[in-house]
Coordinates of C-alpha atoms and ligand atoms in Angstrom, one line a residue:
M1 CA -7.2 -16.4 -13.5
S2 CA -7.2 -14.6 -9.9
T3 CA -10.1 -15.1 -7.7
I4 CA -10.8 -13.6 -4.4
S5 CA -12.8 -15.6 -1.8
F6 CA -14.7 -13.5 0.7
K7 CA -16.4 -15.2 3.6
T8 CA -18.2 -14.0 6.9
S9 CA -20.5 -15.3 9.5
V10 CA -22.3 -12.0 9.6
K11 CA -25.6 -11.6 7.6
I12 CA -24.8 -8.9 5.0
P13 CA -27.6 -6.4 4.5
Q14 CA -28.9 -5.9 1.1
T15 CA -27.4 -2.7 -0.1
D16 CA -28.3 -0.7 -3.3
W17 CA -25.0 0.5 -4.6
S18 CA -26.2 2.0 -7.9
P19 CA -26.1 5.6 -6.3
H20 CA -22.5 5.1 -5.0
L21 CA -21.2 3.5 -8.3
A22 CA -22.8 6.5 -10.0
A23 CA -21.0 8.9 -7.7
L24 CA -17.8 7.0 -8.5
S25 CA -18.3 7.3 -12.4
A26 CA -18.9 11.0 -11.9
A27 CA -16.1 11.8 -9.5
Q28 CA -13.3 13.8 -10.8
M29 CA -10.7 11.5 -8.9
N30 CA -11.8 8.1 -10.4
G31 CA -8.7 7.8 -12.8
W32 CA -7.8 4.5 -10.9
A33 CA -11.1 2.8 -11.7
T34 CA -10.3 2.2 -15.3
I35 CA -6.9 0.3 -15.5
Q36 CA -4.4 2.0 -17.8
D37 CA -1.7 0.6 -19.8
P38 CA 1.8 1.6 -18.4
D39 CA 3.4 4.8 -19.6
P40 CA 5.3 4.2 -22.9
R41 CA 8.4 5.6 -21.4
L42 CA 8.4 3.2 -18.4
N43 CA 10.2 0.2 -20.2
D44 CA 13.2 2.5 -21.0
Y45 CA 13.4 3.9 -17.7
V46 CA 13.3 0.5 -16.2
A47 CA 16.1 -0.7 -18.5
Q48 CA 18.2 2.4 -17.6
I49 CA 17.8 2.0 -13.9
K50 CA 18.6 -1.7 -14.1
N51 CA 21.8 -1.2 -16.1
S52 CA 23.2 1.5 -14.1
A53 CA 22.1 1.0 -10.5
E54 CA 22.7 -1.4 -7.7
V55 CA 20.3 0.4 -5.7
L56 CA 17.1 2.5 -6.5
V57 CA 16.1 4.9 -3.7
V58 CA 12.4 5.6 -3.9
I59 CA 11.6 8.7 -2.0
G60 CA 7.9 9.4 -1.0
I61 CA 5.5 9.1 1.7
G62 CA 1.8 7.9 2.2
G63 CA 0.4 6.8 -1.2
A64 CA 3.7 7.4 -2.8
F65 CA 5.4 4.8 -0.9
L66 CA 3.0 2.2 0.9
G67 CA 1.5 0.5 -2.1
T68 CA 5.0 -0.1 -3.7
K69 CA 6.4 -1.4 -0.5
A70 CA 3.3 -3.5 0.1
L71 CA 3.5 -5.3 -3.4
L72 CA 7.4 -5.6 -3.4
D73 CA 7.3 -7.4 -0.1
A74 CA 4.3 -9.5 -1.0
I75 CA 5.1 -10.8 -4.4
P76 CA 7.8 -13.3 -4.9
R77 CA 10.4 -11.6 -7.3
E78 CA 13.9 -11.4 -8.4
S79 CA 16.1 -8.4 -9.2
K80 CA 19.6 -7.4 -9.0
T81 CA 18.6 -3.7 -8.2
E82 CA 17.8 -3.4 -4.5
I83 CA 15.0 -0.9 -3.8
I84 CA 15.3 1.1 -0.7
F85 CA 12.8 3.8 0.6
A86 CA 13.4 7.2 2.1
G87 CA 11.2 10.0 3.0
T88 CA 8.8 8.2 5.3
S89 CA 10.6 9.6 8.4
L90 CA 12.4 12.9 9.3
S91 CA 14.6 10.9 11.8
P92 CA 18.2 11.6 11.3
A93 CA 19.1 8.1 12.5
A94 CA 16.9 6.6 10.0
M95 CA 18.1 9.0 7.2
Q96 CA 21.6 8.1 8.0
Q97 CA 20.7 4.3 7.9
A98 CA 19.4 4.8 4.3
L99 CA 22.4 6.6 3.3
D100 CA 24.8 4.0 4.7
R101 CA 22.8 1.3 3.1
I102 CA 23.7 2.6 -0.3
G103 CA 27.3 3.1 0.6
D104 CA 29.5 3.2 -2.5
R105 CA 27.1 1.4 -4.7
N106 CA 25.8 3.0 -8.0
F107 CA 22.3 4.4 -7.4
C108 CA 19.5 6.2 -9.0
I109 CA 16.6 8.1 -7.3
N110 CA 13.0 7.8 -8.1
V111 CA 11.3 10.8 -6.3
V112 CA 7.5 10.3 -6.1
S113 CA 5.0 13.1 -5.0
K114 CA 1.8 14.1 -6.7
S115 CA 2.0 17.6 -5.1
G116 CA 5.7 18.1 -5.2
T117 CA 5.4 19.9 -2.0
T118 CA 5.3 17.2 0.7
I119 CA 7.9 18.2 3.4
E120 CA 9.1 14.8 4.2
T121 CA 9.7 13.8 0.7
N122 CA 11.3 17.1 -0.3
V123 CA 13.7 17.0 2.7
A124 CA 14.7 13.3 2.1
F125 CA 15.2 14.2 -1.8
D126 CA 17.4 17.2 -1.0
I127 CA 19.7 14.8 1.2
F128 CA 19.9 12.0 -1.4
Y129 CA 20.3 14.3 -4.4
Q130 CA 23.4 15.8 -2.7
K131 CA 24.8 12.3 -2.3
L132 CA 24.0 11.8 -6.0
R133 CA 25.7 15.1 -7.0
D134 CA 28.7 14.3 -4.9
K135 CA 29.2 11.0 -6.6
Y136 CA 28.1 11.7 -10.3
K137 CA 28.7 15.5 -10.6
E138 CA 27.4 16.8 -13.8
K139 CA 25.8 13.4 -14.6
A140 CA 23.7 13.2 -11.6
D141 CA 20.6 14.4 -13.1
S142 CA 20.5 11.6 -15.6
R143 CA 20.0 9.3 -12.7
V144 CA 16.8 11.1 -11.2
Y145 CA 13.3 9.8 -12.2
A146 CA 10.6 12.0 -10.9
T147 CA 6.9 10.7 -10.8
T148 CA 5.1 14.0 -10.0
G149 CA 2.1 16.1 -11.0
R150 CA 2.6 19.1 -13.3
S151 CA 3.2 21.6 -10.7
G152 CA 5.2 21.8 -7.3
T153 CA 8.9 22.0 -6.5
I154 CA 9.7 18.6 -7.9
F155 CA 8.0 19.2 -11.3
Q156 CA 9.8 22.5 -11.4
M157 CA 13.2 21.0 -10.8
A158 CA 12.5 18.1 -13.1
S159 CA 11.9 20.6 -16.1
E160 CA 14.8 22.7 -15.1
R161 CA 17.2 19.9 -14.8
N162 CA 16.0 17.6 -17.5
W163 CA 15.2 14.7 -15.3
S164 CA 13.3 11.6 -16.6
W165 CA 9.6 12.3 -15.7
L166 CA 6.6 10.2 -15.4
E167 CA 3.2 11.9 -14.7
H168 CA 1.4 11.4 -11.5
P169 CA -2.1 11.4 -13.1
D170 CA -4.1 14.4 -11.8
N171 CA -7.2 12.4 -11.5
V172 CA -5.8 9.6 -9.1
G173 CA -5.1 10.4 -5.3
G174 CA -1.8 9.0 -3.8
R175 CA -3.6 6.0 -2.0
Y176 CA -5.3 5.0 -5.1
S177 CA -2.1 5.3 -7.2
V178 CA -0.1 2.0 -6.9
L179 CA -1.2 0.8 -10.4
T180 CA 0.0 3.9 -12.1
S181 CA 3.5 5.0 -12.7
V182 CA 3.8 5.8 -9.1
G183 CA 4.0 2.1 -8.3
L184 CA 4.8 0.5 -11.7
L185 CA 8.3 2.1 -12.2
P186 CA 9.8 0.8 -8.9
L187 CA 7.9 -2.5 -9.0
A188 CA 9.2 -3.2 -12.5
V189 CA 12.7 -2.4 -11.3
G190 CA 12.0 -4.8 -8.4
G191 CA 11.1 -7.7 -10.7
V192 CA 7.4 -7.7 -10.4
D193 CA 5.6 -8.6 -13.7
I194 CA 3.5 -5.4 -13.9
L195 CA 1.5 -6.5 -16.9
E196 CA 0.3 -9.5 -14.9
L197 CA -0.5 -7.2 -11.9
L198 CA -2.6 -5.0 -14.1
G199 CA -4.2 -7.9 -15.7
G200 CA -5.2 -9.2 -12.3
A201 CA -6.8 -5.7 -11.4
K202 CA -8.5 -5.6 -14.9
S203 CA -10.1 -9.1 -14.3
Y204 CA -11.3 -8.2 -10.7
A205 CA -12.9 -5.0 -12.2
A206 CA -15.1 -7.1 -14.3
N207 CA -17.1 -8.5 -11.3
L208 CA -17.2 -6.5 -7.9
T209 CA -19.4 -8.6 -5.9
G210 CA -16.9 -9.6 -3.1
A211 CA -15.7 -6.1 -2.7
L212 CA -19.3 -4.7 -2.5
N213 CA -20.3 -7.3 0.0
Y214 CA -17.2 -6.3 2.1
A215 CA -18.1 -2.7 1.9
A216 CA -21.7 -3.4 2.9
L217 CA -20.5 -5.4 5.9
R218 CA -18.1 -2.6 7.1
V219 CA -21.0 0.0 6.8
H220 CA -23.4 -2.2 8.6
L221 CA -21.0 -2.7 11.5
H222 CA -19.9 0.8 11.6
N223 CA -23.5 1.7 11.9
Q224 CA -24.0 -0.9 14.7
G225 CA -21.4 0.9 16.8
Y226 CA -18.3 -1.1 15.9
F227 CA -15.2 1.5 16.1
S228 CA -12.4 -0.5 14.7
E229 CA -11.5 -3.1 12.1
A230 CA -8.5 -5.1 12.8
M231 CA -7.0 -6.7 9.8
A232 CA -4.9 -9.9 10.6
T233 CA -2.5 -12.1 8.8
F234 CA -0.3 -15.1 9.5
E235 CA 1.7 -14.2 6.5
P236 CA 4.6 -11.6 7.5
E237 CA 5.2 -10.4 4.1
L238 CA 1.8 -9.0 4.0
R239 CA 2.8 -6.6 6.9
Y240 CA 3.1 -3.6 4.5
F241 CA 0.0 -4.7 2.6
M242 CA -2.1 -4.2 5.8
E243 CA -0.3 -0.8 6.3
W244 CA -1.5 0.2 2.7
W245 CA -4.9 -1.0 3.6
K246 CA -4.9 1.1 6.9
Q247 CA -4.0 4.2 4.7
L248 CA -6.5 3.4 2.1
F249 CA -9.4 3.1 4.4
G250 CA -8.4 5.6 7.2
E251 CA -7.9 8.5 4.8
S252 CA -10.8 7.6 2.5
E253 CA -13.6 7.4 5.1
G254 CA -12.0 8.9 8.4
K255 CA -13.5 12.4 8.4
N256 CA -16.4 14.4 9.7
K257 CA -16.5 12.3 13.0
V258 CA -17.1 9.0 11.2
G259 CA -15.0 6.1 10.0
L260 CA -13.8 2.7 11.3
L261 CA -10.3 2.9 12.9
P262 CA -8.2 0.4 10.7
T263 CA -5.6 -1.3 12.7
S264 CA -3.6 -4.5 12.1
L265 CA -2.4 -7.7 13.6
M266 CA 0.6 -9.7 12.8
Y267 CA 0.0 -13.2 13.7
S268 CA 1.3 -15.4 15.3
T269 CA 3.4 -12.6 16.9
D270 CA 0.3 -10.7 18.2
L271 CA -1.6 -13.8 19.2
H272 CA 0.7 -13.6 22.2
S273 CA 0.1 -9.9 22.9
L274 CA -3.0 -8.3 21.3
G275 CA -4.7 -11.6 21.0
Q276 CA -5.7 -11.4 24.6
L277 CA -7.7 -8.1 23.8
I278 CA -9.3 -9.7 20.6
Q279 CA -10.4 -12.7 22.6
D280 CA -11.6 -11.0 25.7
G281 CA -11.4 -7.2 25.3
N282 CA -13.7 -4.6 23.9
P283 CA -16.2 -6.5 21.7
K284 CA -16.7 -3.4 19.2
I285 CA -13.8 -4.4 17.1
F286 CA -14.3 -6.8 14.2
E287 CA -11.6 -8.7 12.6
T288 CA -10.6 -9.4 8.9
F289 CA -8.3 -12.1 8.0
L290 CA -6.0 -11.6 5.0
E291 CA -5.2 -15.2 3.9
I292 CA -3.3 -16.8 1.1
Q293 CA -4.5 -20.4 0.1
P294 CA -1.9 -22.6 1.8
T295 CA 0.2 -24.8 -0.3
A296 CA 2.6 -27.6 0.8
S297 CA 6.1 -26.0 1.8
D298 CA 9.5 -27.4 1.7
I299 CA 10.0 -27.2 5.4
H300 CA 9.1 -30.1 7.6
I301 CA 9.4 -30.6 11.4
N302 CA 12.0 -32.9 12.4
A303 CA 11.8 -34.7 15.9
L304 CA 9.4 -32.5 17.8
R305 CA 7.0 -35.1 19.5
G306 CA 3.7 -35.5 17.9
L307 CA 4.5 -33.2 15.0
E308 CA 7.3 -35.4 13.4
S309 CA 7.4 -34.9 9.6
K310 CA 4.7 -32.4 9.5
D311 CA 4.7 -29.7 6.8
L312 CA 5.1 -26.2 8.4
A313 CA 2.4 -24.8 6.0
E314 CA 0.0 -27.2 7.6
I315 CA 0.9 -25.9 11.2
N316 CA 0.4 -22.3 10.1
A317 CA -2.9 -23.3 8.5
A318 CA -3.9 -24.9 11.8
A319 CA -3.1 -21.8 13.6
L320 CA -5.3 -19.6 11.2
R321 CA -8.2 -22.1 11.6
A322 CA -7.8 -22.2 15.5
T323 CA -7.8 -18.4 15.7
V324 CA -10.7 -17.8 13.3
A325 CA -12.7 -20.2 15.3
A326 CA -11.7 -18.7 18.8
H327 CA -12.3 -15.1 17.7
A328 CA -15.4 -15.9 15.8
S329 CA -17.0 -17.0 19.0
V330 CA -16.8 -13.4 20.4
R331 CA -16.8 -11.0 17.4
P332 CA -17.6 -10.7 13.8
V333 CA -15.0 -12.2 11.5
V334 CA -14.4 -11.8 7.9
E335 CA -12.0 -13.9 5.7
I336 CA -10.5 -12.5 2.4
R337 CA -8.3 -15.1 0.5
I338 CA -6.4 -15.1 -2.6
N339 CA -5.3 -18.4 -4.2
N340 CA -1.6 -17.5 -5.0
R341 CA 1.2 -15.0 -4.4
T342 CA 1.2 -14.0 -8.0
A343 CA 1.1 -10.5 -9.4
A344 CA -2.3 -11.3 -10.8
D345 CA -3.7 -12.2 -7.4
F346 CA -2.3 -9.1 -5.8
G347 CA -3.5 -6.9 -8.7
A348 CA -7.0 -8.2 -8.1
L349 CA -6.8 -7.6 -4.4
V350 CA -5.6 -4.1 -4.8
Y351 CA -8.6 -3.4 -7.1
F352 CA -10.9 -5.2 -4.6
F353 CA -9.8 -2.9 -1.7
F354 CA -9.9 0.3 -3.8
I355 CA -13.5 -0.5 -4.8
A356 CA -14.4 -1.4 -1.1
A357 CA -12.9 1.9 0.2
A358 CA -14.4 4.0 -2.2
M359 CA -17.8 2.4 -1.8
S360 CA -17.6 2.4 2.0
A361 CA -16.7 6.0 2.3
F362 CA -19.6 7.1 -0.1
A363 CA -22.1 4.8 1.8
L364 CA -20.8 6.7 5.0
G365 CA -21.5 10.0 3.4
Q366 CA -17.9 10.9 2.9
N367 CA -15.7 11.9 -0.2
P368 CA -13.2 9.1 -0.5
F369 CA -10.8 11.2 -2.3
D370 CA -9.8 14.1 -0.1
Q371 CA -7.6 14.0 3.1
P372 CA -8.3 17.5 4.7
G373 CA -7.3 16.4 8.2
V374 CA -3.7 16.0 7.1
E375 CA -3.3 19.5 6.2
V376 CA -3.6 20.6 9.7
Y377 CA -0.1 19.1 11.1
K378 CA 1.4 20.3 7.7
K379 CA 0.5 23.9 8.5
N380 CA 1.6 23.9 12.0
M381 CA 5.0 22.5 10.7
Q382 CA 5.4 25.1 8.1
K383 CA 4.9 27.8 10.8
L384 CA 7.4 26.0 13.3
L385 CA 9.9 25.9 10.6
G386 CA 9.4 29.6 9.6
L387 CA 8.1 28.6 6.1
S388 CA 4.8 30.5 6.6
D389 CA 3.4 33.1 9.0
D390 CA -0.2 31.8 9.4
Ligands
LIG401 O1 -3.4 9.4 -0.5 C1 -2.7 10.6 -0.6 O2 -3.2 11.4 -1.3 C2 -1.8 10.9 0.5 O3 -1.6 10.0 1.4 C3 -0.4 11.3 -0.2 O4 -0.1 10.1 -0.9 C4 0.6 11.7 0.5 O5 0.3 12.7 1.4 C5 1.8 12.2 -0.2 O6 1.5 13.3 -0.9 P1 2.3 13.7 -2.3 O7 2.1 12.6 -3.3 O8 1.7 15.0 -2.9 O9 3.8 13.8 -1.7

């Protein structure tokens, strides 16, 4: 069973969550809160992709990308099919790099977009679809898997060209979608045990105490004038988990002039850069450590004086304990820890943060499920590209 430990030195105020839990139950966009079984077509699609592709190109941005990337990086797995991502940048150099990475290898595309109208996704898809058509001619369409809503350019093309299709549920927003077909298809192709992942989330859903305490603490510190929460980890493979977390909280609660700025610290690297600011700089930032229970590793120190034969895991754990103690002396510190790197543990952790983000946003008086601010640049860009007049 997966458990999440939540620890803080801050006294958490008593919070009555019942109105916010009721708001979640009543929300139209709460489809993520009840974990659903995978789409029945998914197993066949996964088998087709694994049998025919050395590379799966997943094209999408925001919630269509971050959760999948986070879990592929975090969960130990094996797959003969390499997953690469596109659509997160319009840089020609980055696009070329992704195209070159496929080279002559066999590939399939999974285009992921709820709206089917996101410009970054549609541009990248256009480019990779051309490569697919050049290579596979009239057979190209059998290699496209579209995860999208029931409207928009991508859905229209999927219907016209008979692509394999998975529904992006209408009642789930992008940043809450990693446990739906959005994440499940590429995660399964990448070798993640998706049933175990969903099982972990389901088991966490049965007891939300830690997530509610975390939400209460965030709201309390926000109301005390803290402007930023920095998430820190000593595990580089959690870098994208922190990126996913930033999107989840930034888009859920950052509106109407409120919201904590979620930022991330990659230790030990950042101990020798931003660590200075965290120790001695602006005190209105609190720090949340994302931890995995250390276990013995196979790597030991050789001859370094004083550390001979020490397990590297023990040294990394010492760096964590030393940093928590140093930073807790000057600012509020939170520790969130899972026991193992299993799919079940990460499923639970995803659900933990889903609930905490929705509850924090409700408690700050915000709608956790919209992102009106993102539209402003999109409209400007459409105008600059001559796609609209206003
Ligand atoms: O959380 C969200 O809803 C957003 O970050 C979306 O995931 C992102 O904007 C991509 O949108 P779409 O899936 O419509 O292409």
